[in-house]
PDB file of C-alpha atoms in Angstrom:
ATOM      1  CA  GLN A   1      -7.745   3.392   3.290  1.00  0.00           C
ATOM      2  CA  VAL A   2      -4.924   2.819   5.753  1.00  0.00           C
ATOM      3  CA  GLN A   3      -5.013  -0.400   7.731  1.00  0.00           C
ATOM      4  CA  VAL A   4      -2.825  -1.721  10.503  1.00  0.00           C
ATOM      5  CA  VAL A   5      -3.321  -5.354  11.514  1.00  0.00           C
ATOM      6  CA  GLU A   6      -1.593  -7.182  14.353  1.00  0.00           C
ATOM      7  CA  SER A   7      -1.031 -10.910  14.648  1.00  0.00           C
ATOM      8  CA  GLY A   8       1.013 -13.383  16.650  1.00  0.00           C
ATOM      9  CA  GLY A   9      -0.465 -13.071  20.104  1.00  0.00           C
ATOM     10  CA  GLY A  10      -1.116 -16.073  22.298  1.00  0.00           C
ATOM     11  CA  SER A  11      -0.460 -17.740  25.620  1.00  0.00           C
ATOM     12  CA  VAL A  12       2.979 -18.577  26.907  1.00  0.00           C
ATOM     13  CA  GLN A  13       4.612 -19.480  30.199  1.00  0.00           C
ATOM     14  CA  ALA A  14       6.854 -17.081  32.045  1.00  0.00           C
ATOM     15  CA  GLY A  15      10.328 -17.042  30.545  1.00  0.00           C
ATOM     16  CA  GLY A  16       9.013 -17.883  27.108  1.00  0.00           C
ATOM     17  CA  SER A  17       9.010 -15.906  23.867  1.00  0.00           C
ATOM     18  CA  LEU A  18       6.536 -14.589  21.330  1.00  0.00           C
ATOM     19  CA  THR A  19       6.845 -12.548  18.173  1.00  0.00           C
ATOM     20  CA  LEU A  20       4.112 -10.110  17.202  1.00  0.00           C
ATOM     21  CA  SER A  21       3.688  -8.874  13.648  1.00  0.00           C
ATOM     22  CA  CYS A  22       1.992  -5.752  12.354  1.00  0.00           C
ATOM     23  CA  ALA A  23       1.123  -5.387   8.692  1.00  0.00           C
ATOM     24  CA  GLY A  24       0.463  -1.959   7.238  1.00  0.00           C
ATOM     25  CA  SER A  25      -1.349  -1.113   4.033  1.00  0.00           C
ATOM     26  CA  GLY A  26      -2.860   1.812   2.207  1.00  0.00           C
ATOM     27  CA  ARG A  27       0.124   4.169   2.327  1.00  0.00           C
ATOM     28  CA  THR A  28       3.836   3.917   1.596  1.00  0.00           C
ATOM     29  CA  PHE A  29       4.868   1.891   4.618  1.00  0.00           C
ATOM     30  CA  SER A  30       8.479   2.976   4.635  1.00  0.00           C
ATOM     31  CA  SER A  31       7.598   6.672   4.998  1.00  0.00           C
ATOM     32  CA  TYR A  32       6.472   6.692   8.627  1.00  0.00           C
ATOM     33  CA  ALA A  33       7.311   5.567  12.145  1.00  0.00           C
ATOM     34  CA  MET A  34       5.554   2.684  13.886  1.00  0.00           C
ATOM     35  CA  GLY A  35       4.923   1.921  17.523  1.00  0.00           C
ATOM     36  CA  TRP A  36       3.737  -0.826  19.849  1.00  0.00           C
ATOM     37  CA  PHE A  37       1.587  -0.119  22.881  1.00  0.00           C
ATOM     38  CA  ARG A  38      -0.166  -2.368  25.385  1.00  0.00           C
ATOM     39  CA  GLN A  39      -3.089  -2.288  27.762  1.00  0.00           C
ATOM     40  CA  ALA A  40      -3.339  -4.605  30.734  1.00  0.00           C
ATOM     41  CA  PRO A  41      -6.677  -5.306  32.458  1.00  0.00           C
ATOM     42  CA  GLY A  42      -7.700  -2.366  34.598  1.00  0.00           C
ATOM     43  CA  LYS A  43      -4.792  -0.220  33.441  1.00  0.00           C
ATOM     44  CA  GLU A  44      -4.276   2.527  30.913  1.00  0.00           C
ATOM     45  CA  ARG A  45      -2.653   1.841  27.587  1.00  0.00           C
ATOM     46  CA  GLU A  46       1.104   2.371  27.717  1.00  0.00           C
ATOM     47  CA  PHE A  47       4.032   2.751  25.365  1.00  0.00           C
ATOM     48  CA  VAL A  48       6.137  -0.350  24.667  1.00  0.00           C
ATOM     49  CA  ALA A  49       8.438   0.341  21.724  1.00  0.00           C
ATOM     50  CA  ALA A  50       8.740   2.439  18.575  1.00  0.00           C
ATOM     51  CA  ILE A  51      10.824   2.477  15.420  1.00  0.00           C
ATOM     52  CA  ASN A  52      11.575   5.085  12.784  1.00  0.00           C
ATOM     53  CA  TRP A  53      11.041   4.689   9.053  1.00  0.00           C
ATOM     54  CA  SER A  54      14.318   2.925   8.317  1.00  0.00           C
ATOM     55  CA  GLY A  55      14.653   0.893  11.494  1.00  0.00           C
ATOM     56  CA  GLY A  56      17.782   2.785  12.434  1.00  0.00           C
ATOM     57  CA  ASN A  57      16.252   4.541  15.422  1.00  0.00           C
ATOM     58  CA  THR A  58      14.329   2.672  18.117  1.00  0.00           C
ATOM     59  CA  ASP A  59      12.962   3.454  21.556  1.00  0.00           C
ATOM     60  CA  TYR A  60      11.791   1.185  24.383  1.00  0.00           C
ATOM     61  CA  ALA A  61       9.939   1.503  27.642  1.00  0.00           C
ATOM     62  CA  ASP A  62      12.188   0.778  30.607  1.00  0.00           C
ATOM     63  CA  SER A  63      10.016  -2.185  31.575  1.00  0.00           C
ATOM     64  CA  VAL A  64      10.829  -4.059  28.353  1.00  0.00           C
ATOM     65  CA  LYS A  65      14.316  -2.803  27.522  1.00  0.00           C
ATOM     66  CA  GLY A  66      16.708  -5.701  27.046  1.00  0.00           C
ATOM     67  CA  ARG A  67      13.863  -8.213  26.630  1.00  0.00           C
ATOM     68  CA  PHE A  68      11.868  -6.891  23.642  1.00  0.00           C
ATOM     69  CA  THR A  69      13.153  -5.981  20.185  1.00  0.00           C
ATOM     70  CA  ILE A  70      11.272  -3.949  17.605  1.00  0.00           C
ATOM     71  CA  SER A  71      12.209  -4.254  13.941  1.00  0.00           C
ATOM     72  CA  ARG A  72      10.701  -3.690  10.534  1.00  0.00           C
ATOM     73  CA  ASP A  73      10.850  -5.090   7.018  1.00  0.00           C
ATOM     74  CA  ASN A  74       9.730  -2.398   4.615  1.00  0.00           C
ATOM     75  CA  THR A  75       9.755  -4.851   1.710  1.00  0.00           C
ATOM     76  CA  ARG A  76       7.005  -6.774   3.528  1.00  0.00           C
ATOM     77  CA  ASN A  77       5.259  -3.689   4.998  1.00  0.00           C
ATOM     78  CA  THR A  78       5.603  -5.307   8.406  1.00  0.00           C
ATOM     79  CA  VAL A  79       6.816  -4.349  11.866  1.00  0.00           C
ATOM     80  CA  TYR A  80       7.767  -6.975  14.435  1.00  0.00           C
ATOM     81  CA  LEU A  81       7.991  -7.107  18.198  1.00  0.00           C
ATOM     82  CA  GLN A  82      10.181  -9.944  19.424  1.00  0.00           C
ATOM     83  CA  MET A  83       9.391 -10.573  23.089  1.00  0.00           C
ATOM     84  CA  ASN A  84      11.766 -12.691  25.159  1.00  0.00           C
ATOM     85  CA  SER A  85      11.916 -13.557  28.861  1.00  0.00           C
ATOM     86  CA  LEU A  86       8.233 -12.827  29.176  1.00  0.00           C
ATOM     87  CA  LYS A  87       6.787 -12.095  32.601  1.00  0.00           C
ATOM     88  CA  PRO A  88       3.203 -12.341  33.886  1.00  0.00           C
ATOM     89  CA  GLU A  89       3.143  -8.542  34.045  1.00  0.00           C
ATOM     90  CA  ASP A  90       3.578  -8.475  30.261  1.00  0.00           C
ATOM     91  CA  THR A  91       0.045  -9.837  29.943  1.00  0.00           C
ATOM     92  CA  ALA A  92      -1.961  -7.315  27.939  1.00  0.00           C
ATOM     93  CA  VAL A  93      -3.596  -6.513  24.639  1.00  0.00           C
ATOM     94  CA  TYR A  94      -0.837  -5.299  22.345  1.00  0.00           C
ATOM     95  CA  TYR A  95      -1.589  -2.614  19.775  1.00  0.00           C
ATOM     96  CA  CYS A  96       0.357  -1.527  16.733  1.00  0.00           C
ATOM     97  CA  ALA A  97       0.085   2.057  15.495  1.00  0.00           C
ATOM     98  CA  ALA A  98       1.319   4.205  12.613  1.00  0.00           C
ATOM     99  CA  ASP A  99       2.629   7.758  13.070  1.00  0.00           C
ATOM    100  CA  PHE A 100       2.516   9.666   9.791  1.00  0.00           C
ATOM    101  CA  GLY A 101       3.928  12.789  11.405  1.00  0.00           C
ATOM    102  CA  LYS A 102       7.186  11.166  12.468  1.00  0.00           C
ATOM    103  CA  VAL A 103       9.893   9.879  10.170  1.00  0.00           C
ATOM    104  CA  TRP A 104      13.231  10.138  11.970  1.00  0.00           C
ATOM    105  CA  ASP A 105      12.410  10.125  15.702  1.00  0.00           C
ATOM    106  CA  PRO A 106       9.728   7.691  16.844  1.00  0.00           C
ATOM    107  CA  SER A 107       7.316   8.988  19.462  1.00  0.00           C
ATOM    108  CA  ARG A 108       6.156   7.559  22.791  1.00  0.00           C
ATOM    109  CA  LEU A 109       3.028   9.697  22.742  1.00  0.00           C
ATOM    110  CA  GLN A 110      -0.183   7.909  21.854  1.00  0.00           C
ATOM    111  CA  TYR A 111      -1.936  11.016  20.580  1.00  0.00           C
ATOM    112  CA  GLU A 112       0.689  11.440  17.885  1.00  0.00           C
ATOM    113  CA  TYR A 113      -0.225   8.128  16.271  1.00  0.00           C
ATOM    114  CA  ASP A 114      -2.734   8.281  13.442  1.00  0.00           C
ATOM    115  CA  TYR A 115      -3.870   4.720  12.827  1.00  0.00           C
ATOM    116  CA  TRP A 116      -4.271   1.855  15.239  1.00  0.00           C
ATOM    117  CA  GLY A 117      -4.846  -1.850  14.905  1.00  0.00           C
ATOM    118  CA  GLN A 118      -7.465  -3.841  16.773  1.00  0.00           C
ATOM    119  CA  GLY A 119      -4.944  -5.404  19.117  1.00  0.00           C
ATOM    120  CA  THR A 120      -3.731  -8.915  19.855  1.00  0.00           C
ATOM    121  CA  GLN A 121      -3.870 -10.633  23.245  1.00  0.00           C
ATOM    122  CA  VAL A 122      -0.697 -11.795  24.954  1.00  0.00           C
ATOM    123  CA  THR A 123      -1.103 -13.865  28.107  1.00  0.00           C
ATOM    124  CA  VAL A 124       1.879 -14.921  30.217  1.00  0.00           C
ATOM    125  CA  SER A 125       1.272 -17.469  32.951  1.00  0.00           C
ATOM    126  CA  SER A 126       3.502 -18.022  35.964  1.00  0.00           C
TER     127      SER A 126
END
């Protein structure tokens, strides 16, 4: 049984930082790409960042580029999302997802991801 579990959400003031973690289990973690998505109140879920199996290929939404960093530690079966210079518009539930069909080029497309976590809330106050 594959599981993907997020942690690290919370409340922070604008300009602050948070690091989200996503632990994978049930399948060889290093063999697939991982992605982060978010859903703000009243909005559709959107792509945030993605990383390939080795961590050597990453992709970011324009809205977070330069502020967020995605990384992974395959020895710990964990993907991270370091979020700096947070803005109120970053407030959302953040979801981690595993894409078994992608190894080299991480995808921005939600339908390509196979397993999703339950999400973790990030709230940024002004």
